CSV table of C-alpha atoms in Angstrom, one decimal:
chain,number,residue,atom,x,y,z
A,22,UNK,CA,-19.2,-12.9,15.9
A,23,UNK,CA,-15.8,-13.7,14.5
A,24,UNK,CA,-14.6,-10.2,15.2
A,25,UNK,CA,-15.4,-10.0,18.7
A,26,UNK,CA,-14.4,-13.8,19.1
A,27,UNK,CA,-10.6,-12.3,17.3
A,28,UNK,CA,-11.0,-9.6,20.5
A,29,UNK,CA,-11.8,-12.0,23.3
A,30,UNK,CA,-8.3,-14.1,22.3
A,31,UNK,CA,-6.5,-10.9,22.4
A,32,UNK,CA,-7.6,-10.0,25.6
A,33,UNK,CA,-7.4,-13.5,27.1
A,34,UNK,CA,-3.8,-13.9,25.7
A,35,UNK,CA,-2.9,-10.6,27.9
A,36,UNK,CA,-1.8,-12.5,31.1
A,37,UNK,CA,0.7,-15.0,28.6
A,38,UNK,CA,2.2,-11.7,27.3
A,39,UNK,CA,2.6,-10.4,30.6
A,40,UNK,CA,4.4,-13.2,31.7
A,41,UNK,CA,6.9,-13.5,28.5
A,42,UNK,CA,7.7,-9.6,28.9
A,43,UNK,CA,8.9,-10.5,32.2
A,44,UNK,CA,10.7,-13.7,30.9
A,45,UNK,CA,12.6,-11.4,28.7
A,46,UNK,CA,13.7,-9.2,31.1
A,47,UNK,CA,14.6,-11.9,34.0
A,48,UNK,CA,16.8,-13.7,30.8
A,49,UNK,CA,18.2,-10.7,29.8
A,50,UNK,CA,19.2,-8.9,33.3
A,51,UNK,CA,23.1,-9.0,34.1
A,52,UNK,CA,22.0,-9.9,37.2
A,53,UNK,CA,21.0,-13.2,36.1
A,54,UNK,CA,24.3,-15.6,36.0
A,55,UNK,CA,22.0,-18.0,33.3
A,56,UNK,CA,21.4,-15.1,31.0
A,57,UNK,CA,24.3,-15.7,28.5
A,58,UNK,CA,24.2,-19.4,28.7
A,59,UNK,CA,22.5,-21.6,25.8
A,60,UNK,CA,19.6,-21.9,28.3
A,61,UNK,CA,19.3,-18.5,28.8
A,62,UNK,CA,19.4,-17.4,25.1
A,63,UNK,CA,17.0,-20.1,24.5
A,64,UNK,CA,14.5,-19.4,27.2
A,65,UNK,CA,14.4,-15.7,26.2
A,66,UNK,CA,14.5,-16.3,22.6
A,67,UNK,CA,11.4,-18.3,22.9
A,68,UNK,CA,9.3,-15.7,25.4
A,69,UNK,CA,10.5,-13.0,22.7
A,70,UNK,CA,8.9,-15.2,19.5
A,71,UNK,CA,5.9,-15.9,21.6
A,72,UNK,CA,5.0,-11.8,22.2
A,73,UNK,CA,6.0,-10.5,19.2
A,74,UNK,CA,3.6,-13.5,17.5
A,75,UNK,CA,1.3,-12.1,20.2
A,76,UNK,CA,1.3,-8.7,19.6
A,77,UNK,CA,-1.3,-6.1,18.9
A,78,UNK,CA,0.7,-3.8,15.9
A,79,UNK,CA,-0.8,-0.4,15.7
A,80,UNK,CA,-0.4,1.6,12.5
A,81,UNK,CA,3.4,2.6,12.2
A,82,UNK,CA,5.4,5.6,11.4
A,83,UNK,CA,6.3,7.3,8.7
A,84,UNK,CA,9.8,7.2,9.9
A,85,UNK,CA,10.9,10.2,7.1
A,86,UNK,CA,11.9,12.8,9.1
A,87,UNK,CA,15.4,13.2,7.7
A,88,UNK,CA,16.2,11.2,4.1
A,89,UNK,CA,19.4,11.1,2.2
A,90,UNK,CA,19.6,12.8,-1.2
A,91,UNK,CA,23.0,11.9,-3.1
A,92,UNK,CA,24.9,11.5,0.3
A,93,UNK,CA,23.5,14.3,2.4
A,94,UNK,CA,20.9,14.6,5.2
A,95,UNK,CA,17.7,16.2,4.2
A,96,UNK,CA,14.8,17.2,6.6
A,97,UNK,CA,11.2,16.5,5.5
A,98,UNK,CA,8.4,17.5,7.5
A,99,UNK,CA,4.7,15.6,7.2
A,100,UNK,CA,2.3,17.6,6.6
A,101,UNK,CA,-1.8,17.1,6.1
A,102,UNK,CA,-2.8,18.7,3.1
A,103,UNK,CA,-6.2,17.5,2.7
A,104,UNK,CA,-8.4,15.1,4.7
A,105,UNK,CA,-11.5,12.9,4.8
A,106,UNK,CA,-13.1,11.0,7.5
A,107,UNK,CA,-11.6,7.6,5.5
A,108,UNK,CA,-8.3,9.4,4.3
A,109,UNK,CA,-5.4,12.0,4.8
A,110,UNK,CA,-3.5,13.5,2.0
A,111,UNK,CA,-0.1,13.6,3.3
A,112,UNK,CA,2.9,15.9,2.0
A,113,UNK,CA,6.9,15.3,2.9
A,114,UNK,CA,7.8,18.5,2.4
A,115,UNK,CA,11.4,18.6,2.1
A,116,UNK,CA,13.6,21.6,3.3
A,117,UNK,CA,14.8,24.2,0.8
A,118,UNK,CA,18.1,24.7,2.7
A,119,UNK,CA,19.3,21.3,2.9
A,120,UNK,CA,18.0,20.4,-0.6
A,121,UNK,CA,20.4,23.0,-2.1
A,122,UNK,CA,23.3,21.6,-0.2
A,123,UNK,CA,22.4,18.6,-1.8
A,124,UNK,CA,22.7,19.8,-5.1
A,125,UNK,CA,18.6,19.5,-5.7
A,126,UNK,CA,16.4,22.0,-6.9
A,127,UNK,CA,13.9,23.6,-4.6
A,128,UNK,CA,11.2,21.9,-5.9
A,129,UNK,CA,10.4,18.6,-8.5
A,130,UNK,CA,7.1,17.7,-10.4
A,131,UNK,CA,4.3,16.8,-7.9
A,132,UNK,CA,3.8,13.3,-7.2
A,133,UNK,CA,0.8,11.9,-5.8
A,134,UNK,CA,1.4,8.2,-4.7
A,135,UNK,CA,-1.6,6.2,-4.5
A,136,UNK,CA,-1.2,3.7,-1.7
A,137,UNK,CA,-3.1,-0.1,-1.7
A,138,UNK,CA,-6.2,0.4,0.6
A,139,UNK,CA,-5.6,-3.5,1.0
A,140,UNK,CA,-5.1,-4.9,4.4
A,141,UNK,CA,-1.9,-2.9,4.9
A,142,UNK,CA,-1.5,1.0,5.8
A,143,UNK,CA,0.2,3.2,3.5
A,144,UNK,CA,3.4,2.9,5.6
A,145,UNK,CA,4.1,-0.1,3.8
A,146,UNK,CA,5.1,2.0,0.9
A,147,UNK,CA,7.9,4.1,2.9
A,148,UNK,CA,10.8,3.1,0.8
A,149,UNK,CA,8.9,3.8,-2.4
A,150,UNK,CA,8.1,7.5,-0.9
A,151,UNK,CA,11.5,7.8,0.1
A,152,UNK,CA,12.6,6.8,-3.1
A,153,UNK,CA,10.5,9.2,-5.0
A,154,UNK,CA,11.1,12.6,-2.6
A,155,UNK,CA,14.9,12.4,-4.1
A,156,UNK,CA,13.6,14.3,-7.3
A,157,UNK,CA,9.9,15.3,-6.0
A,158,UNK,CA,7.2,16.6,-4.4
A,159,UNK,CA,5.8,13.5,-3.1
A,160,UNK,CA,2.1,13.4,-1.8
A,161,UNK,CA,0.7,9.7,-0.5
A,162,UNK,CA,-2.6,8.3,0.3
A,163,UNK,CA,-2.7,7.7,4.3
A,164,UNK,CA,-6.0,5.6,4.5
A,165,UNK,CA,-7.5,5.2,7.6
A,166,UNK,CA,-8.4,2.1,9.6
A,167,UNK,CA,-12.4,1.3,8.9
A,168,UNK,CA,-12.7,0.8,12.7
A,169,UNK,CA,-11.8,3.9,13.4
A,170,UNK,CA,-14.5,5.7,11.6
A,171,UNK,CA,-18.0,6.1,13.6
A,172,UNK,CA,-21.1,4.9,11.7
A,173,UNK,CA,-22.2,8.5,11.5
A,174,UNK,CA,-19.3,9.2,8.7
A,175,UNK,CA,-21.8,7.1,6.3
A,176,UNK,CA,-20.2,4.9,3.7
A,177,UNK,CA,-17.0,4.5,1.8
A,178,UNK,CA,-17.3,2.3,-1.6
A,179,UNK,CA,-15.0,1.9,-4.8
A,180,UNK,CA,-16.9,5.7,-6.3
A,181,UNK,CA,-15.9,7.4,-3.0
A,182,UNK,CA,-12.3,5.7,-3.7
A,183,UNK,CA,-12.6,7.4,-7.4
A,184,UNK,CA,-14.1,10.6,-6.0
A,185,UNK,CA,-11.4,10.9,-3.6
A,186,UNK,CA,-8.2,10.5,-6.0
A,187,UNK,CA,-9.8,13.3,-8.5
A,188,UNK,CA,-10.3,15.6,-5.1
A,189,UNK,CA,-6.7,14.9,-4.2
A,190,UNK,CA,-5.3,16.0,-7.4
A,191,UNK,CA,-7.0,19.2,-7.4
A,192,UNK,CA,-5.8,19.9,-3.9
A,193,UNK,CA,-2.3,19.5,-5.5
A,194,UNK,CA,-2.7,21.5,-8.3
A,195,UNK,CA,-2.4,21.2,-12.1
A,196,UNK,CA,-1.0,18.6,-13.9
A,197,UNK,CA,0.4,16.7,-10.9
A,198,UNK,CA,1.9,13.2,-11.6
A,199,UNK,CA,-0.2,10.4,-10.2
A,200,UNK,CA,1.3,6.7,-9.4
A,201,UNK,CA,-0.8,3.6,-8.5
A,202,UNK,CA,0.9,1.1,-6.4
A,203,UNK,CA,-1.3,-2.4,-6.9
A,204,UNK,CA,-4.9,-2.1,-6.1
A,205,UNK,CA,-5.5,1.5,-6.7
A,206,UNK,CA,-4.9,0.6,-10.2
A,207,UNK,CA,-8.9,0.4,-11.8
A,208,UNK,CA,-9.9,3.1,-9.9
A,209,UNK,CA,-7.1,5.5,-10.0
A,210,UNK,CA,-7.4,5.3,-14.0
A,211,UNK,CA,-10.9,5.6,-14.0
A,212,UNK,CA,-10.9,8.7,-12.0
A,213,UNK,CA,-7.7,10.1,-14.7
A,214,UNK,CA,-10.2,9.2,-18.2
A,215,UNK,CA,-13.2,10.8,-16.2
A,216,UNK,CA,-11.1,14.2,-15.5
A,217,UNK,CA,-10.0,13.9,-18.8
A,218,UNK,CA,-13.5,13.5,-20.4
A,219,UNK,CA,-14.0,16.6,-18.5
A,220,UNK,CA,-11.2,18.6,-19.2
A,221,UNK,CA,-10.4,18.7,-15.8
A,222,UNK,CA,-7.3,21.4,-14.9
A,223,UNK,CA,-6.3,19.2,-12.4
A,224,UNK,CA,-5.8,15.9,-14.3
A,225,UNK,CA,-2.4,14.5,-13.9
A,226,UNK,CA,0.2,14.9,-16.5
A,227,UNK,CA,0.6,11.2,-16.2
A,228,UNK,CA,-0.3,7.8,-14.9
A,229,UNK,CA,2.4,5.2,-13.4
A,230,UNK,CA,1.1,1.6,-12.3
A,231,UNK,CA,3.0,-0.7,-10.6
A,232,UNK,CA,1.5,-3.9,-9.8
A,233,UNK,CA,-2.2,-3.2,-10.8
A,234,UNK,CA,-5.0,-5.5,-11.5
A,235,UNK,CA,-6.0,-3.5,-14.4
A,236,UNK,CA,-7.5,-6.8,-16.4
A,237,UNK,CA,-8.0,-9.3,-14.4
A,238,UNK,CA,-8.7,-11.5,-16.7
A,239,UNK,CA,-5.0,-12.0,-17.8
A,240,UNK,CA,-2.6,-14.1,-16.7
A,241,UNK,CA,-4.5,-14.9,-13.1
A,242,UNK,CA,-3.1,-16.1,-9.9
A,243,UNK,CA,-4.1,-17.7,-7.5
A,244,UNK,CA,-5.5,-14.6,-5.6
A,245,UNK,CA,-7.4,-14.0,-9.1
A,246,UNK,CA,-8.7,-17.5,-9.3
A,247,UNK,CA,-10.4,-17.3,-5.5
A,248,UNK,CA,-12.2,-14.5,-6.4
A,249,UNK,CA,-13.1,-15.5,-9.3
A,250,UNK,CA,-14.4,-19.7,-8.4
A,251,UNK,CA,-16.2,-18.4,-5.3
A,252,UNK,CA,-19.7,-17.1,-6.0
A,253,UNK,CA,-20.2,-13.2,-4.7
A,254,UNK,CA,-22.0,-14.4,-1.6
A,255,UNK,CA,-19.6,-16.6,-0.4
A,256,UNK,CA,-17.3,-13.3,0.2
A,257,UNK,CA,-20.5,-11.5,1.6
A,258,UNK,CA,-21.2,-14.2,4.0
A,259,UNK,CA,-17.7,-15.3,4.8
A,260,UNK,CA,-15.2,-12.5,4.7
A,261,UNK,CA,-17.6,-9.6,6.3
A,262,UNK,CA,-18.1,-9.0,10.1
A,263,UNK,CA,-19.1,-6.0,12.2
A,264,UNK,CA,-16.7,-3.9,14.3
A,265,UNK,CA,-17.0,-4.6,18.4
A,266,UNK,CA,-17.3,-2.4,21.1
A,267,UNK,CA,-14.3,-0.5,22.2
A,268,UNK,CA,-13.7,0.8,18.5
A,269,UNK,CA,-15.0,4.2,17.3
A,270,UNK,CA,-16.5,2.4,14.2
A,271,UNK,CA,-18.9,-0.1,16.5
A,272,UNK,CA,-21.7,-1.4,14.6
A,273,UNK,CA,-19.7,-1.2,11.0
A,274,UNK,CA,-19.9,-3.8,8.6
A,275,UNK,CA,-16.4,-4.4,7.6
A,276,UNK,CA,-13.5,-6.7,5.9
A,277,UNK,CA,-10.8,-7.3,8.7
A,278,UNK,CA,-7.7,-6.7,8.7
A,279,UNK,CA,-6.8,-9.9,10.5
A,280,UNK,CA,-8.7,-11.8,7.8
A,281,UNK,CA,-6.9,-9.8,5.3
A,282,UNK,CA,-3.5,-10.9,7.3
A,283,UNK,CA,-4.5,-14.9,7.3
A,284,UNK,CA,-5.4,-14.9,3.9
A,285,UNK,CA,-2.2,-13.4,2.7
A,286,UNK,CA,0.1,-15.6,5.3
A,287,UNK,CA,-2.0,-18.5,4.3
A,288,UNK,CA,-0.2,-18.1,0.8
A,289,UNK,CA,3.3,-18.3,1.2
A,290,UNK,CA,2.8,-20.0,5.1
A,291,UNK,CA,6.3,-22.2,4.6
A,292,UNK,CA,7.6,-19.1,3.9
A,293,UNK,CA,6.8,-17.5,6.8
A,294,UNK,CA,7.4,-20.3,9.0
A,295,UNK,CA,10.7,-20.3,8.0
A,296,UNK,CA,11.3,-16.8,8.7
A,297,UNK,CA,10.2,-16.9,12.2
A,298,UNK,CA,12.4,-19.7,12.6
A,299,UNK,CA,15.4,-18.2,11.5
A,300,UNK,CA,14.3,-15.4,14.0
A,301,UNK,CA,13.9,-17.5,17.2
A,302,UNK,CA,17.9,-18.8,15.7
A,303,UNK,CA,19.1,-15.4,15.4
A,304,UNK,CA,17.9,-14.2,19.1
A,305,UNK,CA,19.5,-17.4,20.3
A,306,UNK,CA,22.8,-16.8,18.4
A,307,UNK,CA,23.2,-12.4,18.8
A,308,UNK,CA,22.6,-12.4,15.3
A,309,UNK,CA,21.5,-8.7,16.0
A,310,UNK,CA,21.2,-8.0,11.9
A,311,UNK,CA,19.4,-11.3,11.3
A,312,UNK,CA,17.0,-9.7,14.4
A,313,UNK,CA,16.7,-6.4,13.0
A,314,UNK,CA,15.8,-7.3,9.2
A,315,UNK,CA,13.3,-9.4,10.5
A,316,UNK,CA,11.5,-7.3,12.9
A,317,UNK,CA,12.1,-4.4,10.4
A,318,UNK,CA,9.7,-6.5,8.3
A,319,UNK,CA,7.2,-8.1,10.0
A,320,UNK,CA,6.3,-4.8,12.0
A,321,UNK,CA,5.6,-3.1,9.2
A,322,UNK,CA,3.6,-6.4,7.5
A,323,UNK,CA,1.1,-7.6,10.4
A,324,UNK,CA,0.3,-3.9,10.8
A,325,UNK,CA,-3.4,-4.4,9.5
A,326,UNK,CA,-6.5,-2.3,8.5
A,327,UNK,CA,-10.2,-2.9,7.8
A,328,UNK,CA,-11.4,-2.0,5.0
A,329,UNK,CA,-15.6,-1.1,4.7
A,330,UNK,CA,-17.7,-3.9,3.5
A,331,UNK,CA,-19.0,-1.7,0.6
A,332,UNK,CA,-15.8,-1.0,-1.1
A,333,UNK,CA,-14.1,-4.3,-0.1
A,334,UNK,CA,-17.2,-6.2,-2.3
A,335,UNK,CA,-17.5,-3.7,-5.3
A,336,UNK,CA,-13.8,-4.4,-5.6
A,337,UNK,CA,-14.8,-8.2,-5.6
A,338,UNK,CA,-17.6,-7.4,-8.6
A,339,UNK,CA,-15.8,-4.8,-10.5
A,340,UNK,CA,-12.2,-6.1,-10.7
A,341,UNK,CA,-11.9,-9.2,-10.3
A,342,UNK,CA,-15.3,-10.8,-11.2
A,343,UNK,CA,-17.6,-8.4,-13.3
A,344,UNK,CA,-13.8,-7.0,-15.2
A,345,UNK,CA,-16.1,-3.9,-15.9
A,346,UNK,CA,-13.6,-1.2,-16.5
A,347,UNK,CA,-11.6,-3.2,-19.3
A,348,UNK,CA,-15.3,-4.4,-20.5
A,349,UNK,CA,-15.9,-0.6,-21.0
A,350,UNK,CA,-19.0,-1.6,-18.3
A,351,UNK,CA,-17.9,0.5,-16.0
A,352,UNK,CA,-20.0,3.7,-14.9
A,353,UNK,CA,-19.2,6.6,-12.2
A,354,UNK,CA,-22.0,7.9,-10.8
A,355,UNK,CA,-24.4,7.6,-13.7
A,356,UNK,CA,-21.5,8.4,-16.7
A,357,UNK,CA,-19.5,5.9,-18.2
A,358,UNK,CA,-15.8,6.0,-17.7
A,359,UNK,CA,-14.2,6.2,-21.2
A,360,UNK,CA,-10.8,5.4,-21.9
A,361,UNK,CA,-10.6,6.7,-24.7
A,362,UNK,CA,-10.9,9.9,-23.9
A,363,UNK,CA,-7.6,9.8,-22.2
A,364,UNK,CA,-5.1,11.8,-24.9
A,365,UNK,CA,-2.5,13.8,-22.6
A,366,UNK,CA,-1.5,12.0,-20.0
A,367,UNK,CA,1.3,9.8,-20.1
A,368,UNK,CA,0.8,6.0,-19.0
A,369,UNK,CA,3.6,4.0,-17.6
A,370,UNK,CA,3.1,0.3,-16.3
A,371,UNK,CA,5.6,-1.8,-14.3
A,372,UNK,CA,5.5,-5.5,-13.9
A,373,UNK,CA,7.4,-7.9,-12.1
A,374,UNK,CA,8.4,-11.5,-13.9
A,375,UNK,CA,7.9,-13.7,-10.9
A,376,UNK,CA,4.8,-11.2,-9.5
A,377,UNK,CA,2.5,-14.0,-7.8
A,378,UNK,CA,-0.2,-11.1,-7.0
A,379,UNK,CA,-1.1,-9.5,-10.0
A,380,UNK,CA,0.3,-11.5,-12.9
A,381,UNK,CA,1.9,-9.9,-16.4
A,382,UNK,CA,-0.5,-8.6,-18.6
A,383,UNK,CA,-2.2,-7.3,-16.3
A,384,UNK,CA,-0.8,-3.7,-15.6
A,385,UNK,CA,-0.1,-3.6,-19.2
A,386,UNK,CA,-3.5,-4.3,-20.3
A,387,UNK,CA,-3.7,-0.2,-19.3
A,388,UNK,CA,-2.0,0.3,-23.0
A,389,UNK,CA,-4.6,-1.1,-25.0
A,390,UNK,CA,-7.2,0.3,-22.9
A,391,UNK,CA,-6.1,3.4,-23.1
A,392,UNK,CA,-5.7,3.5,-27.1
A,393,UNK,CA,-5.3,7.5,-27.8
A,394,UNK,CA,-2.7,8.3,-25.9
A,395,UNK,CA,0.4,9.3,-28.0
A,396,UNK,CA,3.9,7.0,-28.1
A,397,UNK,CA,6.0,9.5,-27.3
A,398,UNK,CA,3.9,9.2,-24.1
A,399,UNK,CA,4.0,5.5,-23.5
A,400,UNK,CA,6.1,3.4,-21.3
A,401,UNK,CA,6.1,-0.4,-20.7
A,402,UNK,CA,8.1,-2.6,-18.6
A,403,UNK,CA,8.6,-5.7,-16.9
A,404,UNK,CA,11.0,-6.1,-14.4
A,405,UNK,CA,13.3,-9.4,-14.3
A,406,UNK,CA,13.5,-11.7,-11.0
A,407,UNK,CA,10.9,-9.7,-9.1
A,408,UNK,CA,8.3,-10.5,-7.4
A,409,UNK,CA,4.8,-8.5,-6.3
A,410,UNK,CA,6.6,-6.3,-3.4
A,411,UNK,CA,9.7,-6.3,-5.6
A,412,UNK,CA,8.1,-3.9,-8.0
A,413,UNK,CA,7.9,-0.9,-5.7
A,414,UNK,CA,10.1,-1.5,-3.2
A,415,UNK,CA,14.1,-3.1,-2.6
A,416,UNK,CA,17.1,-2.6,-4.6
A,417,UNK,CA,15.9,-3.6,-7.9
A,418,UNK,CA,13.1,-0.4,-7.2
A,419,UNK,CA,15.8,1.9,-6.4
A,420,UNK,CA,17.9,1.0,-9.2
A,421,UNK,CA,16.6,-0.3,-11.8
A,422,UNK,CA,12.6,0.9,-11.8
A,423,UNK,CA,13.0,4.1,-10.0
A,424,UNK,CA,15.4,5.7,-12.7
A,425,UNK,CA,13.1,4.6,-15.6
A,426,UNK,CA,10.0,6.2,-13.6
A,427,UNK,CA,11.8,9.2,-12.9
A,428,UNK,CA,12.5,9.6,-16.3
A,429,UNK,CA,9.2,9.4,-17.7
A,430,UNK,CA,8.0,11.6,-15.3
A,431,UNK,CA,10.3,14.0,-16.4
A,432,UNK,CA,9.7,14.2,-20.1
A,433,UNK,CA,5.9,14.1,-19.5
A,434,UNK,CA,6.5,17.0,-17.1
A,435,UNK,CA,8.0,19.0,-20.1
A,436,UNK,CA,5.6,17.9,-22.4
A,437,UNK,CA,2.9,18.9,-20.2
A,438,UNK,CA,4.3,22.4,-19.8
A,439,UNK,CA,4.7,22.9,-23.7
A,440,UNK,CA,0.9,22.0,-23.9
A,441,UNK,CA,0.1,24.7,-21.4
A,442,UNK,CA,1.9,27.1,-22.7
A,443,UNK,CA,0.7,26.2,-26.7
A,444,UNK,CA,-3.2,26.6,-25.5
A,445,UNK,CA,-2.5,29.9,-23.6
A,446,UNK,CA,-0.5,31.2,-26.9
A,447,UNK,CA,-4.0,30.0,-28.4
């Protein structure tokens, strides 16, 4: 009922946004003598606030099509290298020709970012990608919208999250690199000990978490402590609704994005009130970079997706309630998941200090887990005067986190290759 009550104030809010659209353009036309007074600004500030408050934000672009690698232009070109009904694989290829003039090799170690399947689309994570394609071959998670899915696609649950990394790496290749931006955390290393129980080809050479609820259990926040003080079937009864009419995925059972958006907003909602009021300033004023940061922002962040009501509430029970997969309770379709039997693949976990999401400790918790694998293939760190979205994304990513990742990839990369080429000499 709530979802198609979400629809009906959409739909009835048309006519308002209709009517501020033209406000704008009646404020702004140089035909209008008012337009550049204080009244004008003011008048077309506020219709401006109230449709962009208004507005319906579809998934975004990618927005990669050329990048800059040590001061020159390269081309990248999306491609879709393997796809589900619930996911697309997706590969910035970058071009050879341009790379050389850049000074780059024509290829880097794999990369296979795994992007929250959260509330927000795996656009969020464009700086990080465009971070990581200066030394790599970057592939990310593009998850799709629940909605979007027909009924007759079945199910999608925390296994099919697990069963989907491990068939993502093998459509990569051997011994890609695999990096887990906040929730993808559990599952993403549950699917790495289970290829490596298995001897899988395709595991990863190694593991990188950023943000990651890993253990819940430590240091919690306040997102830890609602989902840990409210009894499973308050989230069953009060976070779930099923998909209305227009949508492809009618009839679905699903977590809304909307929800998802409140809940988060909710949070930090001085914050945001205080950003959209330095907005409605900076129309008012010109302050066209003031305008441009902010919409550059909250484009990208009130850009929402559902996510199934199977995967949303194993989530619930296995991370943050039930804390199976640092219990050793958890199991994958009948086998346990053993961390232990992770031996070769590097582990690297980054925290931020003031990270309000996923608290420190947590991410690192993946070291003790994880008890075999070797130093020389460890890396832990903690990031001063950042916060949750700090840790894979701003300038204190680019320079400070970024290098350290890079590196670690690198010397796992040759480590990984020495391996190979010892068991083939055996």
């Amino acid at each position: 009922m709530l979802y198609a009550l979400h629809e009906l104030a959409y739909q009835s809010a048309q006519p308002w946004r209709i009517g501020a659209q033209m406000a704008r353009r009646f404020w702004t036309s140089p035909l209008n003598p008012a337009s550049d007074t204080a009244l004008g600004r003011t008048a077309y500030a506020s219709a401006e606030l109230f449709e962009s408050v208004t507005r319906r934000y579809g998934k975004p672009d990618w927005k990669l099509e050329t990048i800059t690698i040590d001061g020159k232009p390269v081309r990248t070109t999306e491609q879709v290298v393997w796809s589900s009904p619930w996911c697309r694989l997706v590969r910035f290829a970058r071009n050879i020709g341009d790379l050389k003039r850049a000074g780059k090799p024509a290829s880097g170690p794999s990369v296979l970012i795994a992007a929250p399947l959260s509330g927000h689309y795996a656009t969020l994570l464009r700086g990080t990608v465009e971070t990581f394609l200066q030394d790599h071959d970057v592939y990310v998670t593009d998850w799709v919208n629940a909605k979007q899915v027909p009924m007759l696609e079945g199910r999608f649950d925390f296994h099919d999250y697990i069963d989907h990394i491990r068939e993502m790496l093998a459509a990569i290749g051997p011994r890609a690199h695999v990096v887990g931006v906040c929730q993808p955390g559990p599952p993403v290393l549950a699917a790495c000990a289970i290829m490596a129980a298995e001897n899988d080809p395709n595991r990863p050479a190694s593991m990188t978490f950023m943000g990651s609820p890993i253990d819940a259990r430590l240091s919690p926040t306040v997102t830890n402590k609602l989902a840990e003080e409210k009894p499973f079937a308050w989230f069953k009864s009060n976070m779930i609704h099923t998909v209305p009419m227009p949508y492809p995925g009618v009839g679905r059972r699903v977590y809304p994005g909307f929800v998802q958006l409140y809940a988060f907003m909710s949070m930090n909602e001085d914050r945001h009130t205080d950003a959209h009021w330095d907005y409605f300033k900076s129309l008012v004023s010109g302050d066209g970079d003031g305008v441009e940061k902010h919409e550059e922002f909250y484009d990208e962040y009130l850009s929402v997706l559902d996510l199934t009501e199977e995967f949303y509430l194993q989530t619930i029970d296995i991370v943050f309630q039930s804390h199976m997969l640092p219990r050793g309770l958890l199991e994958h379709r009948g086998v346990p998941v053993d961390l232990g039997a992770v031996t070769d693949i590097g582990l690297m976990t980054v925290e931020g200090e003031n990270d309000d999401i996923s608290g420190v400790g947590q991410t690192q918790a993946a070291h003790i887990l994880c008890s075999n694998i070797p130093d020389a293939r460890r890396v832990l760190y903690v990031q001063p005067h950042v916060g949750h979205y700090g840790v894979f994304n701003g300038r204190r990513f680019r320079e400070e986190i970024y290098p350290r990742t890079r590196d670690f990839i690198a010397d796992n990369e040759k480590l990984s290759a020495v391996s190979r080429r010892t068991d083939a000499a055996a």
